[in-house]
Tab-separated table of C-alpha atoms in Angstrom:
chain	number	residue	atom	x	y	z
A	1	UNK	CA	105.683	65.776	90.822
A	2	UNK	CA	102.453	65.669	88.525
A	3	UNK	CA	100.947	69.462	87.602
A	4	UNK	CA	97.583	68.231	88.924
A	5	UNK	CA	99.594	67.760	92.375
A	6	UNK	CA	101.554	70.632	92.790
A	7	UNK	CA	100.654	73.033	95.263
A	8	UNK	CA	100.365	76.566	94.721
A	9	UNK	CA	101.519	79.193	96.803
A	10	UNK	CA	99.636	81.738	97.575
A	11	UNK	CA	100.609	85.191	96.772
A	12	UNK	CA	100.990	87.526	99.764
A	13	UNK	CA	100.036	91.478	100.151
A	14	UNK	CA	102.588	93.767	100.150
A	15	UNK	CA	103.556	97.252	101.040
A	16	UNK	CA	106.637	98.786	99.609
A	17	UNK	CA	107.872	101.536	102.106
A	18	UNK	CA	110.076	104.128	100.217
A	19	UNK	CA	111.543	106.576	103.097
A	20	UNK	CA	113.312	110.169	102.996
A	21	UNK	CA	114.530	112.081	105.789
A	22	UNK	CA	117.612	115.170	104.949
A	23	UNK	CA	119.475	113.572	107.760
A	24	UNK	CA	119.236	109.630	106.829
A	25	UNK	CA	121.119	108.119	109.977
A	26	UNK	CA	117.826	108.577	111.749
A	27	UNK	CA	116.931	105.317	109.679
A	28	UNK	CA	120.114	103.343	110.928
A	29	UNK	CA	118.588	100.669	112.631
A	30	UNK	CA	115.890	99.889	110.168
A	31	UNK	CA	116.680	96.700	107.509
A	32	UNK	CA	116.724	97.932	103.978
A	33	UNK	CA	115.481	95.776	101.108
A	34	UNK	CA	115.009	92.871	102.800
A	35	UNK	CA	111.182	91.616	102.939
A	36	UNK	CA	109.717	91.499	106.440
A	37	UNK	CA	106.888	88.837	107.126
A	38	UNK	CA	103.738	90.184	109.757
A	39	UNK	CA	100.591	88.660	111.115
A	40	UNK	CA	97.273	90.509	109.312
A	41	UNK	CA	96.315	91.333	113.037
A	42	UNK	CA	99.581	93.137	114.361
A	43	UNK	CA	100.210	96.943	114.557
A	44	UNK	CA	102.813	98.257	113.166
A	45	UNK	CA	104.580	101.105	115.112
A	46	UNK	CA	107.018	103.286	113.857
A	47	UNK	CA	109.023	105.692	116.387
A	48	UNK	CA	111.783	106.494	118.492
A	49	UNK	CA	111.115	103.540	121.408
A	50	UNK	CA	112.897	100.677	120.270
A	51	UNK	CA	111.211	98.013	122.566
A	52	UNK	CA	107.741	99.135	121.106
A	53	UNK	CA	108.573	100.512	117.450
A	54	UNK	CA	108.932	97.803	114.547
A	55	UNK	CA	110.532	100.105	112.719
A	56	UNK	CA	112.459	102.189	115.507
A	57	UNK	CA	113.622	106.327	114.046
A	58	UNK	CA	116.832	106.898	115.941
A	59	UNK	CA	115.906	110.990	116.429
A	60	UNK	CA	114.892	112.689	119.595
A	61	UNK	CA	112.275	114.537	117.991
A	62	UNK	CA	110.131	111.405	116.562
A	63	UNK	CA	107.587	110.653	119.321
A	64	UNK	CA	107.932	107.277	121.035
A	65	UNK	CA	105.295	105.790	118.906
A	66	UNK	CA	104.452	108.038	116.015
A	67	UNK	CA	102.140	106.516	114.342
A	68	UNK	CA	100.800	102.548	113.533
A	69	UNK	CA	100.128	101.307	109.918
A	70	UNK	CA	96.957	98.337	110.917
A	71	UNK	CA	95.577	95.954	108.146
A	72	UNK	CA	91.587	95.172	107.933
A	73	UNK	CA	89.249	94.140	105.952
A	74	UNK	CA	85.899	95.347	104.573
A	75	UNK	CA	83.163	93.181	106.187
A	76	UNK	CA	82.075	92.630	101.798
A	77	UNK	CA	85.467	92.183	100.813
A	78	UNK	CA	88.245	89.594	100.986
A	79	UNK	CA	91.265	92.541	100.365
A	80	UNK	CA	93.379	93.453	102.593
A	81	UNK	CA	93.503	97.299	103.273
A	82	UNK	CA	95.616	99.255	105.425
A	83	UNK	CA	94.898	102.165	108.104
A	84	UNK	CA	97.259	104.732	109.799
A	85	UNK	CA	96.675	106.486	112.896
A	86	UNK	CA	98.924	109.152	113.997
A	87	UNK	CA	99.984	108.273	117.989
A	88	UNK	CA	101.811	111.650	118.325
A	89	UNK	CA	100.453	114.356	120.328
A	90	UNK	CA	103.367	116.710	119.610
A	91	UNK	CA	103.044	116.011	115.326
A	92	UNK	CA	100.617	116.030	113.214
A	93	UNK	CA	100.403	113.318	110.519
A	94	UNK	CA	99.800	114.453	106.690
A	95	UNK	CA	98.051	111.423	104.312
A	96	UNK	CA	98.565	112.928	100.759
A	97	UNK	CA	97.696	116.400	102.349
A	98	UNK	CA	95.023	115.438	104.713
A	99	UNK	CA	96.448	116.320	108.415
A	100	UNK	CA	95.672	113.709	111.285
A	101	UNK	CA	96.005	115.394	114.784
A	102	UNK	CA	96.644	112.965	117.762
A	103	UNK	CA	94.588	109.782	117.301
A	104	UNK	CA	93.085	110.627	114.172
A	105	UNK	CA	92.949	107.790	111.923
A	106	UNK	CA	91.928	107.121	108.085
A	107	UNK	CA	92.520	104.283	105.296
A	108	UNK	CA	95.227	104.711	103.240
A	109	UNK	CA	94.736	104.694	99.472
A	110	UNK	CA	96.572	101.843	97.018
A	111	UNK	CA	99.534	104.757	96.580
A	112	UNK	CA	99.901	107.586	99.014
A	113	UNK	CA	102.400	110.146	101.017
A	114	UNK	CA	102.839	110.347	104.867
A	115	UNK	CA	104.986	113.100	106.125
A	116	UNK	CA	105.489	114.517	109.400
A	117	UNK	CA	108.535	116.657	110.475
A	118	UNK	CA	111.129	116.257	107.556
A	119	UNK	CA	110.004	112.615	107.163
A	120	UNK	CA	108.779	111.899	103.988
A	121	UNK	CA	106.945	107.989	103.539
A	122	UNK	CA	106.069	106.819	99.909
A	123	UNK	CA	103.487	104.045	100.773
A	124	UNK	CA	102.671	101.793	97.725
A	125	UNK	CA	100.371	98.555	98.159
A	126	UNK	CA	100.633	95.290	95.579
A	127	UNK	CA	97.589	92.600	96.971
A	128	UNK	CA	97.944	89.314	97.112
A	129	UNK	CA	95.960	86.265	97.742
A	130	UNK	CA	97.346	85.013	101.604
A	131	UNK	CA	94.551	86.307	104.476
A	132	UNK	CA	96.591	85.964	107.755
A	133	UNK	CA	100.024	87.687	106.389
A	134	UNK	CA	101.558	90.752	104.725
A	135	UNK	CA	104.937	91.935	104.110
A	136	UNK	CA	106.547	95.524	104.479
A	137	UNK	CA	109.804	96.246	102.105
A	138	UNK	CA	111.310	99.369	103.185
A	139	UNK	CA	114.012	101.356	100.612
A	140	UNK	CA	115.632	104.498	101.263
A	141	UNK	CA	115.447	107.292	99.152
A	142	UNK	CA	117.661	110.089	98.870
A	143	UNK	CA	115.451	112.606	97.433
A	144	UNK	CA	111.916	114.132	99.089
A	145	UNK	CA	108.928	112.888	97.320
A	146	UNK	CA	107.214	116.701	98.324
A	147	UNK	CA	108.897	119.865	97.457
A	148	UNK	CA	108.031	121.382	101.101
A	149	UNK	CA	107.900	119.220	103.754
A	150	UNK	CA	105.390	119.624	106.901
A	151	UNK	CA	107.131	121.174	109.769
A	152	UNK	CA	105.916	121.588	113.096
A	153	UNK	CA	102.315	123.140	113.487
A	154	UNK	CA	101.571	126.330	114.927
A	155	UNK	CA	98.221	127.256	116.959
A	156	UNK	CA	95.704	129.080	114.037
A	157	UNK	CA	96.076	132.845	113.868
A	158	UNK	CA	93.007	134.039	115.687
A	159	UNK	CA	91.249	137.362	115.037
A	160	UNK	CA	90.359	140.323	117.223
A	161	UNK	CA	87.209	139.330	117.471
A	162	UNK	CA	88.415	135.821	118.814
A	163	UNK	CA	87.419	133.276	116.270
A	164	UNK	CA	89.668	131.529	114.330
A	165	UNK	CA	89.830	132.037	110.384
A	166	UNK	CA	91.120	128.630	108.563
A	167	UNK	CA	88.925	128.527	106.040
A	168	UNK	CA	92.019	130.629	104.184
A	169	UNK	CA	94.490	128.885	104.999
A	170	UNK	CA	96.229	126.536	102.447
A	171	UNK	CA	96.576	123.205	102.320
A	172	UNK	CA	99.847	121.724	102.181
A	173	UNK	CA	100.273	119.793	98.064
A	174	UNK	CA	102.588	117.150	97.592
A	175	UNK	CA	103.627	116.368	93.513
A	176	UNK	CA	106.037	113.177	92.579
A	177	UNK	CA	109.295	114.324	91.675
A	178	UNK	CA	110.167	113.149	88.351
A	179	UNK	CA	112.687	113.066	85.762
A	180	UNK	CA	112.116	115.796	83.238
A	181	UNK	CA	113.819	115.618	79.481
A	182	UNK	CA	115.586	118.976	77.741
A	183	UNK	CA	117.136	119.528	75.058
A	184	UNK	CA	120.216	121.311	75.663
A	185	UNK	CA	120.025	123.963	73.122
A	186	UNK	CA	116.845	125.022	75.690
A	187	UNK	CA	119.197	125.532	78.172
């Protein structure tokens, strides 16, 4: 075949799915390290019902659908991007630190966290040319990307004189864990 003949293939987007959770056999029925292929206009659920859930979490106290990862576009753009909305009403959803409460949606960045519960998601995007597919490539990871995971919400403390104060409240801060060099005479 001539070089002026060949066809090239198109590159397609993909989002590498690094996952943590202290107990891993909730991730038993997921398929590590193997690339899965998806239409740009599917929703991808991940949760405890497997008829529903792409990605089904074998644990009683995931939601049935905990929350969908949804490629767009910008209307001035030919990238694909992806959103994640949290479908929990029992958990809230923390993006690099922002919560999401039942619902709530927002666009995830090139290279972000999700956590809820001890879950811990290390979302990474690489674009590619192809507009009607992406891929997902899930690993397992057997360290936390976060020092302190988010547990379960509690109802804001609320004054005596009945209005809530959360303007003092912290916000949960997620770092990368990574490999740090001594010497050992420091030790």
């Amino acid at each position: 075949m001539h070089f002026e003949t060949a066809t090239t293939e198109e590159t397609i987007t993909s989002l590498h799915i690094s996952i943590y959770h202290p107990q891993a056999a909730v991730f038993k029925s997921l398929n590590f390290n193997e690339k899965q292929k998806f239409r740009v206009d599917e929703s991808i659920k991940f949760g405890r019902e497997t008829k529903i859930c792409y990605f089904p979490l074998v644990d009683r106290r995931a939601s049935r659908i905990q929350f969908a990862i949804q490629a767009f576009r910008h209307s001035d753009s030919s990238e694909l991007y992806f959103e994640v909305k949290n479908t929990s009403v029992r958990a809230p959803l923390s993006v690099n630190g922002i919560v999401l409460g039942h619902l709530n949606r927002i666009d995830l960045p090139r290279n972000c966290i999700l956590q809820f519960g001890e879950y811990q998601f290390h979302l990474e995007k690489d674009n590619g040319e192809d507009r009607e597919h992406f891929e997902i490539l899930l690993t397992l990871s057997l360290v936390p990307f976060c020092q302190e995971p988010i547990v379960e919400t509690l109802p804001l403390p609320v004054s005596e004189s009945g209005i809530s104060n959360d303007l003092n409240m912290p916000a949960a801060q997620c770092h990368f864990k990574s490999a740090v060099e001594t010497d050992e005479n420091e030790l």
